[in-house]
Amino acid sequence: MPLDPTRRTPRRCRAITNEPIPGIFFGALDFLSDDVVYTVPGPADLVPYSGQWRGKSQVMLCFQAFTAAFGLVDMVETRSVAGPSEVFSLNDEIFVGRSTRQPWRVGVVHHMIFDADNRICRLDNYTDMVTAVQALGGQSAIEVPVLPPDLVSGEQDISADAAIAAVERFYAAFPDVRELLDEKATALMPGDPRRLRFAGTWHGRDEFVRMTAAMRDSLELTDKPVPHLVAEGGAVAVTTTVRGTFVPTRTAVDLGAVDFFQVTGEGRIGRWCRYFDTHAITRF
């Protein structure tokens, strides 16, 4: 599909993320502003491309560090949510460590913000770096579940405003969200389940509620930040912050996250996927 430079849409995301091999990622530089800020989570001492990179020259260094560490096996955009000047691109990505030959798979959100010239001035990546750390260290990375991009019941029939209202009710009630869930609600939480009790895929209302209880017991949140919500129909992407204490180790937590919701036609939560770096929580 040809790139339409006048649109800030998922079409643009595919043109950026599906760069051919070799030379992966470097074609994306043409879409970035000169003063772009590019952020990748993770521990810089273990993952050479983690950190905040400012300007095209630094972003090129980031891409070089990444391609030296990993080879891309496959990258598929599973869903996207676009606002007037931003796009959330949800991806299923598979890599292999160049030195260790260890593969890993992970869900990633690329949150792109466009400037007045229709170039990306900020690109934040939200993903769990546990598998990257394991693969770089020569370990067999945990198997990370990735949900297919199925629609939930009535998702295409609900308005964006109604979907946003449903998600706002979810945040206000959390963790006591049972009455807001669809009977078949599904949740996907990243992380190594050997270290994080709420990591994994949770199917149905009862399992979903058990997950929120485990999250409550694992993380003492100090506040409820005001989230930023963008919706297209029943698909809602949210930037938020997880701030508080990881109870088992009393470690301070202050992490950015993207939550992706799918809301049913009845205004209930049908799916919740969180994208954030749990390695920052369970690094022990």
PDB file of C-alpha atoms in Angstrom, residues 18-24 71-74 98:
ATOM      1  CA  ASN A  18       7.348  -2.627   7.861  1.00  0.00           C
ATOM      2  CA  GLU A  19      10.757  -1.550   6.558  1.00  0.00           C
ATOM      3  CA  PRO A  20      12.424  -4.316   4.545  1.00  0.00           C
ATOM      4  CA  ILE A  21      15.483  -6.271   5.680  1.00  0.00           C
ATOM      5  CA  PRO A  22      18.365  -5.369   5.438  1.00  0.00           C
ATOM      6  CA  GLY A  23      18.371  -1.716   6.432  1.00  0.00           C
ATOM      7  CA  ILE A  24      15.442  -2.203   8.777  1.00  0.00           C
ATOM      8  CA  GLY A  71      17.465  -9.531  13.957  1.00  0.00           C
ATOM      9  CA  LEU A  72      13.803  -9.042  13.124  1.00  0.00           C
ATOM     10  CA  VAL A  73      11.998 -12.262  12.244  1.00  0.00           C
ATOM     11  CA  ASP A  74       8.508 -10.852  11.808  1.00  0.00           C
ATOM     12  CA  ARG A  98      22.390 -12.164  16.976  1.00  0.00           C
TER      13      ARG A  98
END
